[in-house]
Tab-separated table of C-alpha atoms and ligand atoms in Angstrom:
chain	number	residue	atom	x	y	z
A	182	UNK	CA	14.698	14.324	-11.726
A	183	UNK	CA	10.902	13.262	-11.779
A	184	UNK	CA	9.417	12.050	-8.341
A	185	UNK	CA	8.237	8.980	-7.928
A	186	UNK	CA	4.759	7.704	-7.906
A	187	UNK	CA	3.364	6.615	-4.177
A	188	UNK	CA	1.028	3.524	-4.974
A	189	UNK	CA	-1.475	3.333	-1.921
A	190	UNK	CA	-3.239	-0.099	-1.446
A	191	UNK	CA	-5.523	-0.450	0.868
A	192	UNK	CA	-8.657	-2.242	2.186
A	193	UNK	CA	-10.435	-5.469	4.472
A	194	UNK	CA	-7.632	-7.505	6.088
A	195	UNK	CA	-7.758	-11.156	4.127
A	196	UNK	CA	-9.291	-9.171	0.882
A	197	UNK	CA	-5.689	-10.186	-0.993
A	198	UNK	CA	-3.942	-6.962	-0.740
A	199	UNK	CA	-0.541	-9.347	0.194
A	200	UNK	CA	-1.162	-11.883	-2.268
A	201	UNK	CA	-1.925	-9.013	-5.361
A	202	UNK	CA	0.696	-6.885	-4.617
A	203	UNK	CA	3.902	-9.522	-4.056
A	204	UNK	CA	2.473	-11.087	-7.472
A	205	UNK	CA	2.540	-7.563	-9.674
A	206	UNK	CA	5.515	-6.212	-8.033
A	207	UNK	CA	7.330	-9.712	-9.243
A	208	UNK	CA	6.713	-9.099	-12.644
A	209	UNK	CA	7.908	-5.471	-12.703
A	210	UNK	CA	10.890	-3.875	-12.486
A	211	UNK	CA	11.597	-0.147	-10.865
A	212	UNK	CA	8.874	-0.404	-7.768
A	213	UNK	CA	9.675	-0.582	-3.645
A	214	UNK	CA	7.751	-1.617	-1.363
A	215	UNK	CA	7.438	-0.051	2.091
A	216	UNK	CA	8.335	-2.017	4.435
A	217	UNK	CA	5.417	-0.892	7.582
A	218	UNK	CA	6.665	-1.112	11.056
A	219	UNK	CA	3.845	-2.733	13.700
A	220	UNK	CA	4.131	-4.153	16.999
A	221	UNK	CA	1.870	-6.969	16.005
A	222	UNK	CA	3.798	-10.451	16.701
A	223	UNK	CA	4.702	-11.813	13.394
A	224	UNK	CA	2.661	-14.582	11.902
A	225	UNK	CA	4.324	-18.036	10.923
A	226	UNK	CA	7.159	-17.513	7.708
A	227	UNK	CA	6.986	-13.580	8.273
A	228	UNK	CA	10.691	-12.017	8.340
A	229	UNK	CA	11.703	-8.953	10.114
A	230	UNK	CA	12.720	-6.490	7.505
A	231	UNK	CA	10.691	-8.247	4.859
A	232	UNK	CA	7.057	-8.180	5.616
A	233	UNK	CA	7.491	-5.645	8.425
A	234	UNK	CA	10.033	-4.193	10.722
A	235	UNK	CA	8.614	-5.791	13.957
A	236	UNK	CA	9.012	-3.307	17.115
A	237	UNK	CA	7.659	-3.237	20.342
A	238	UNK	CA	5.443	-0.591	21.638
A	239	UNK	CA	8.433	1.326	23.405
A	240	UNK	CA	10.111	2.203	20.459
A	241	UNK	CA	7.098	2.800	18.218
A	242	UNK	CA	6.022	5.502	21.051
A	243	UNK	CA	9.729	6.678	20.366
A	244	UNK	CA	9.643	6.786	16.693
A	245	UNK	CA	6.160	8.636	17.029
A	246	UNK	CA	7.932	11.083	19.277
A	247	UNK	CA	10.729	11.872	16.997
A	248	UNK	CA	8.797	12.300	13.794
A	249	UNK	CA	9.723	9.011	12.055
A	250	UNK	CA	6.703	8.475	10.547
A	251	UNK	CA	4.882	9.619	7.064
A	252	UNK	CA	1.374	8.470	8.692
A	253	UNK	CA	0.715	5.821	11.329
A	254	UNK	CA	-2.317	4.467	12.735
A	255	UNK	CA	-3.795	2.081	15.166
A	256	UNK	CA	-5.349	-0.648	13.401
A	257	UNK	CA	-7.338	-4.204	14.253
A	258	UNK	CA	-5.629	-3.290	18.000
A	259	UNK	CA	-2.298	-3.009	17.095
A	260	UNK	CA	0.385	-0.031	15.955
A	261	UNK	CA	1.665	0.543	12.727
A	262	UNK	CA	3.825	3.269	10.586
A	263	UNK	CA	4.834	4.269	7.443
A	264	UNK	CA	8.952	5.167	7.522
A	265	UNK	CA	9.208	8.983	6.238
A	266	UNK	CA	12.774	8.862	5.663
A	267	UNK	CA	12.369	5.729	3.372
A	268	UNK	CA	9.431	6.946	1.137
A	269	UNK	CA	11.050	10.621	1.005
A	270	UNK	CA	14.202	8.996	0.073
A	271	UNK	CA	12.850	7.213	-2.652
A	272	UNK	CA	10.563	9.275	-4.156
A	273	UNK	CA	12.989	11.745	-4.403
A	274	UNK	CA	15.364	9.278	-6.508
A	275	UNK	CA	12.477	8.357	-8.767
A	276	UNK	CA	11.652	5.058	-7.439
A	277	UNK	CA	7.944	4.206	-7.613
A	278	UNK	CA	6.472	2.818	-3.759
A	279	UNK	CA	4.383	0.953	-2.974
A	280	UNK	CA	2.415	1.091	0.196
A	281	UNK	CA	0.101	-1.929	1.547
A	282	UNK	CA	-1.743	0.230	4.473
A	283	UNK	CA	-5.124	0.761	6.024
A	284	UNK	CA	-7.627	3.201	4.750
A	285	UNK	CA	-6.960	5.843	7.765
A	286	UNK	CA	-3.381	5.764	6.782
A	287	UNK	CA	-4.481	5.786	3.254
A	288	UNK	CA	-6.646	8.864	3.701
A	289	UNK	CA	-3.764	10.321	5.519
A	290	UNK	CA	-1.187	10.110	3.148
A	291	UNK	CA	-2.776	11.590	0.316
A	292	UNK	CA	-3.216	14.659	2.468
A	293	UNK	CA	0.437	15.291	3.355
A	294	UNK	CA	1.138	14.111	-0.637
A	295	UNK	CA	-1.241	14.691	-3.190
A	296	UNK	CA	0.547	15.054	-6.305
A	297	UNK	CA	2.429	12.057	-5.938
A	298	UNK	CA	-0.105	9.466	-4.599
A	299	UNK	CA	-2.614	6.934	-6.026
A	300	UNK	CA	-5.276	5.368	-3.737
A	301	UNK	CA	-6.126	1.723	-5.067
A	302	UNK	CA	-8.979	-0.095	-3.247
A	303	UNK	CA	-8.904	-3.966	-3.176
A	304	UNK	CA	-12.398	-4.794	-2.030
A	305	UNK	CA	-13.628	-8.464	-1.471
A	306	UNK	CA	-16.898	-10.111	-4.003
A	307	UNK	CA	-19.281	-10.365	-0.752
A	308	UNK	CA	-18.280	-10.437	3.189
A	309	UNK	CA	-19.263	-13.975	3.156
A	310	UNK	CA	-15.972	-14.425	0.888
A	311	UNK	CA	-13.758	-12.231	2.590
A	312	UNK	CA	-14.372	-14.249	6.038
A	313	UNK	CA	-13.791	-17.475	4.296
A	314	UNK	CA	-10.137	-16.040	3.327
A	315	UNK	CA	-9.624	-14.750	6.895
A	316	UNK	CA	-10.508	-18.037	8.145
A	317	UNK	CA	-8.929	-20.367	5.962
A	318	UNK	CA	-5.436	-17.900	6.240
A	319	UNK	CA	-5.769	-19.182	9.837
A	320	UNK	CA	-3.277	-16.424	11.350
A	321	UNK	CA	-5.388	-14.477	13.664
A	322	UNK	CA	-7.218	-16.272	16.953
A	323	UNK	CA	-11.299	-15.826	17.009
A	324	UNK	CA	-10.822	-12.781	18.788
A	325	UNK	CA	-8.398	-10.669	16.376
A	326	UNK	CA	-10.719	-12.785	13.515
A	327	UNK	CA	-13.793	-10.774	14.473
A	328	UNK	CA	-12.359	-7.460	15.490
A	329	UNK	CA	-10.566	-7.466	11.420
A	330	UNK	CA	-14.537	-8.172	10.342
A	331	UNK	CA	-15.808	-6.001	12.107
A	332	UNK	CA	-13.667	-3.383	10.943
A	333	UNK	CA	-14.197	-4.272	6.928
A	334	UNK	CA	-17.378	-2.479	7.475
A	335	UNK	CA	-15.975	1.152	7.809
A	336	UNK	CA	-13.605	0.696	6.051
A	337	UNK	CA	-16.084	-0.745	3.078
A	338	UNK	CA	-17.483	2.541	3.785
A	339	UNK	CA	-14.481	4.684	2.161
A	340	UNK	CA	-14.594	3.333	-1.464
A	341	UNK	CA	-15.586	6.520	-2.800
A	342	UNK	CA	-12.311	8.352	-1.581
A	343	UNK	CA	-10.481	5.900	-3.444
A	344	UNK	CA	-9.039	6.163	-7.436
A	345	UNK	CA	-9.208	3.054	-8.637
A	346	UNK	CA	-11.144	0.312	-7.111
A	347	UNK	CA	-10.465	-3.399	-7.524
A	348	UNK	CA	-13.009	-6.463	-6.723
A	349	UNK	CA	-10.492	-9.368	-5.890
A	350	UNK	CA	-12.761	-12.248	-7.109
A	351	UNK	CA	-10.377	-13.783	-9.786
A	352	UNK	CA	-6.463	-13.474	-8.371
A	353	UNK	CA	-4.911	-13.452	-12.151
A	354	UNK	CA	-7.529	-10.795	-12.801
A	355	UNK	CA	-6.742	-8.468	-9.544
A	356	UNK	CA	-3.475	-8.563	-10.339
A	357	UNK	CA	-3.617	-7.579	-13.910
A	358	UNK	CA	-5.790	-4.858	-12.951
A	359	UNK	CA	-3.239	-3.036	-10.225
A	360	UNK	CA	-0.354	-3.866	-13.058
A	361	UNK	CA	-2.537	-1.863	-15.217
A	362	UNK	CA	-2.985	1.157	-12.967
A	363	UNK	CA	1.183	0.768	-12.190
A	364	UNK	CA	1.539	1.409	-15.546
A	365	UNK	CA	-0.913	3.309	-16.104
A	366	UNK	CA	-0.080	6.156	-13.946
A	367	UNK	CA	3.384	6.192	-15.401
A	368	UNK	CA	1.892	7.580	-18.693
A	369	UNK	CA	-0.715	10.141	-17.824
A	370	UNK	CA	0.162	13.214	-19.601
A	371	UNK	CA	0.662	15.608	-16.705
A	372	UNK	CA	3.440	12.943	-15.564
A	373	UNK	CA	5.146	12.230	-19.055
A	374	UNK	CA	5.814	15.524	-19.783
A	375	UNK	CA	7.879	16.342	-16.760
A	376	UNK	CA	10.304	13.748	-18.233
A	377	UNK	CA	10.243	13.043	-21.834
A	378	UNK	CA	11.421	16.385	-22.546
A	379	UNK	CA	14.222	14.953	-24.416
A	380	UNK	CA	12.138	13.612	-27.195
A	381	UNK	CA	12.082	15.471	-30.157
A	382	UNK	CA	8.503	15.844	-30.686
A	383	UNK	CA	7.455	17.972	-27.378
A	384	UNK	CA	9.843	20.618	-30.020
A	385	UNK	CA	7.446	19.551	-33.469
A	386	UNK	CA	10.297	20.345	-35.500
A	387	UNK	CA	11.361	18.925	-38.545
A	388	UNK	CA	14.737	17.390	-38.539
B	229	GDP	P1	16.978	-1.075	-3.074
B	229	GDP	O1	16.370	-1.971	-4.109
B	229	GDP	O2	18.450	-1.111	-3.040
B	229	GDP	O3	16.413	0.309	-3.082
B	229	GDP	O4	16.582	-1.722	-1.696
B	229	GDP	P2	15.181	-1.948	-1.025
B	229	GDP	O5	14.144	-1.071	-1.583
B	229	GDP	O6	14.856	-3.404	-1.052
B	229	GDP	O7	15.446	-1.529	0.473
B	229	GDP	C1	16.696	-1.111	0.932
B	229	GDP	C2	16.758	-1.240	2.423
B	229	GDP	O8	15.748	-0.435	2.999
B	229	GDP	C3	16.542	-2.652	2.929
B	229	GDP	O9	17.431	-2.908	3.996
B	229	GDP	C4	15.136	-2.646	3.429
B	229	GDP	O10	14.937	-3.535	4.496
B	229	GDP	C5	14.974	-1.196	3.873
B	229	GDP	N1	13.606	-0.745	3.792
B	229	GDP	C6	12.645	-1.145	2.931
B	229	GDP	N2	11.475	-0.557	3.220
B	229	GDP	C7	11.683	0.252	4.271
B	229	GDP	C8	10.842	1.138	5.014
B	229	GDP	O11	9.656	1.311	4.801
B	229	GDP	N3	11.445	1.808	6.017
B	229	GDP	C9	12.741	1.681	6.305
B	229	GDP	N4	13.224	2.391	7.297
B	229	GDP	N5	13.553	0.855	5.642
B	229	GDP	C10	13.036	0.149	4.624
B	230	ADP	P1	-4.473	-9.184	3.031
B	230	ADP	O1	-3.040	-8.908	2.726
B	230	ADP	O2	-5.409	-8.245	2.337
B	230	ADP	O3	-4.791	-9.317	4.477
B	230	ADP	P2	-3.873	-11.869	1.934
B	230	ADP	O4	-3.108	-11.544	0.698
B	230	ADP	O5	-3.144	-12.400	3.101
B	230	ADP	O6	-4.802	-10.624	2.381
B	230	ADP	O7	-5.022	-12.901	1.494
B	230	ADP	C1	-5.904	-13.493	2.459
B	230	ADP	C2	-6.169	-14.952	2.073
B	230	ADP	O8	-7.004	-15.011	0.910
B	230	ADP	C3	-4.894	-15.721	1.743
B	230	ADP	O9	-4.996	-17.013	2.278
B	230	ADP	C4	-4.894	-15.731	0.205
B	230	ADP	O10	-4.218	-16.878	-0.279
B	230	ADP	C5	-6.388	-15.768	-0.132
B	230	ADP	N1	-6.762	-15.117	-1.405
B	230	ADP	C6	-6.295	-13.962	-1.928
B	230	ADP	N2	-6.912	-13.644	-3.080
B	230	ADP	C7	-7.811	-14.642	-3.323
B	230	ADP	C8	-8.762	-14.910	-4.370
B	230	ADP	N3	-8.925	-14.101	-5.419
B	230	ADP	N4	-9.502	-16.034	-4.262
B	230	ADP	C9	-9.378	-16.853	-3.203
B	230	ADP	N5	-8.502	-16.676	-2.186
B	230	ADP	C10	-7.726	-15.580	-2.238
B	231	5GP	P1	-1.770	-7.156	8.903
B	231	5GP	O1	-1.682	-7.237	10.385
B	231	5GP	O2	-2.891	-8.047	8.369
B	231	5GP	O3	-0.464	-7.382	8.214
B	231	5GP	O4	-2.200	-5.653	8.553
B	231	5GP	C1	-3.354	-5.095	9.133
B	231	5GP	C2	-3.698	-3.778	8.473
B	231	5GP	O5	-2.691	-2.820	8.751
B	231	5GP	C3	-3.803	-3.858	6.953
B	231	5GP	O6	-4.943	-3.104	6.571
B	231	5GP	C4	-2.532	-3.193	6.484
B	231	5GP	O7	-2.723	-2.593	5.224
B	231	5GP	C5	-2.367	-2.136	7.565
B	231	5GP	N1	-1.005	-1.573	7.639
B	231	5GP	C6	0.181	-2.193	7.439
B	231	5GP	N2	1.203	-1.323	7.546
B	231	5GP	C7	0.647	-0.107	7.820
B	231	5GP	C8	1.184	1.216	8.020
B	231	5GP	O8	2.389	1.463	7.983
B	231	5GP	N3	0.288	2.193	8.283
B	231	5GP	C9	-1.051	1.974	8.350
B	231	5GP	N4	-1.831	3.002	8.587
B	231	5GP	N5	-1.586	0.765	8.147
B	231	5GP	C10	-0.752	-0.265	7.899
């Protein structure tokens, strides 16, 4: 059975990584996403089990203890973690994931899983823009505001590290664009042949 892909998206909180992703993954069929888990509070109209699985710090201390997680990191001052199990799982039955995470985790992941994953970069058209989104989301206080612009820098910083890199100026556009990589990534040679061995032409024979 062919593993999965691992579809890593990652950059500036308020860039659109949310918006891009909920929009492709509703037009295709055959993806997951990974569901983090953080003990930030949830925002207004975020579900537990949906957006994340929201813990408190107690028993994300316990879940780092017992191994639970692929990659977790501290990020904009609070915890969050990628479920092993649930990506292992899945990949393992063929199910393309994908991951909405910051660039440390990112970075991290593609160390423990190479093969499998595909970095995507959502950067913003200028800084100017991406604080206008933060701002006009309206879910973080001044305080959490400045830390998550403050951060954009290093994290602007990482591009390079990245496989595919996508400027979320036009919405429609962005989200053609990471449709395009999904798909794209399906077909690469090194991937098809692992699987289409049951068409006839791998054998060039004549029938
Ligand atoms: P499927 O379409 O039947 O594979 O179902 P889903 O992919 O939607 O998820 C199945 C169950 O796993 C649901 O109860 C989800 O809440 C849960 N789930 C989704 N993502 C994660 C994750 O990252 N970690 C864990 N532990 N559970 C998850
Ligand atoms: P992230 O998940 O990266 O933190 P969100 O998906 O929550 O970002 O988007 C942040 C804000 O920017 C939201 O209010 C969203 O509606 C808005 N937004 C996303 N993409 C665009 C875009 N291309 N143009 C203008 N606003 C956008
Ligand atoms: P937010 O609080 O805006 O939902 O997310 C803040 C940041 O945490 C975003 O960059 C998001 O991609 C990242 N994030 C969400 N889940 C995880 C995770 O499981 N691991 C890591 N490393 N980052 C995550």
């Amino acid at each position: 059975m062919t593993k999965g892909i691992l579809y890593v998206v990652s950059g500036p909180s308020g860039v659109g990584k949310s918006s891009i992703i909920k929009n492709a993954m509703s037009k295709l069929e055959g993806f997951s996403f990974s569901i983090s888990y953080t003990t930030r509070p949830p925002r207004p109209g975020e579900k537990d089990g949906k957006d994340y699985f929201f813990i408190d710090e107690k028993t994300f201390d316990k879940m780092v203890e017992n191994d639970e997680f692929l990659e977790y990191a501290e990020v904009h001052g609070h915890k969050y973690g990628t479920s092993k199990k649930y990506i292992k799982d899945k990949i393992n039955e063929g199910m393309n994931i994908v991951l909405d995470i910051d660039v440390q985790g990112a970075l991290n992941v593609v160390k423990k899983m190479p093969k499998e994953t595909v970095l995507i970069f959502i950067a913003p058209p200028s800084y100017s823009e991406l604080k206008k989104r933060l701002m006009n989301r309206g879910t973080e206080k001044e305080k959490d505001l400045k830390i998550r612009l403050a951060d954009a820098k290093w994290e602007l910083s990482k591009i390079n590290e990245f496989d595919y890199l996508i400027v979320n100026e036009d919405l429609n556009e962005a989200i053609n664009q990471l449709i395009s990589i999904f798909i794209a990534e399906q077909i690469k040679t090194e991937r098809v042949t692992e699987h289409l061995g049951k068409y006839s032409f791998f054998k060039f024979e004549e029938e």
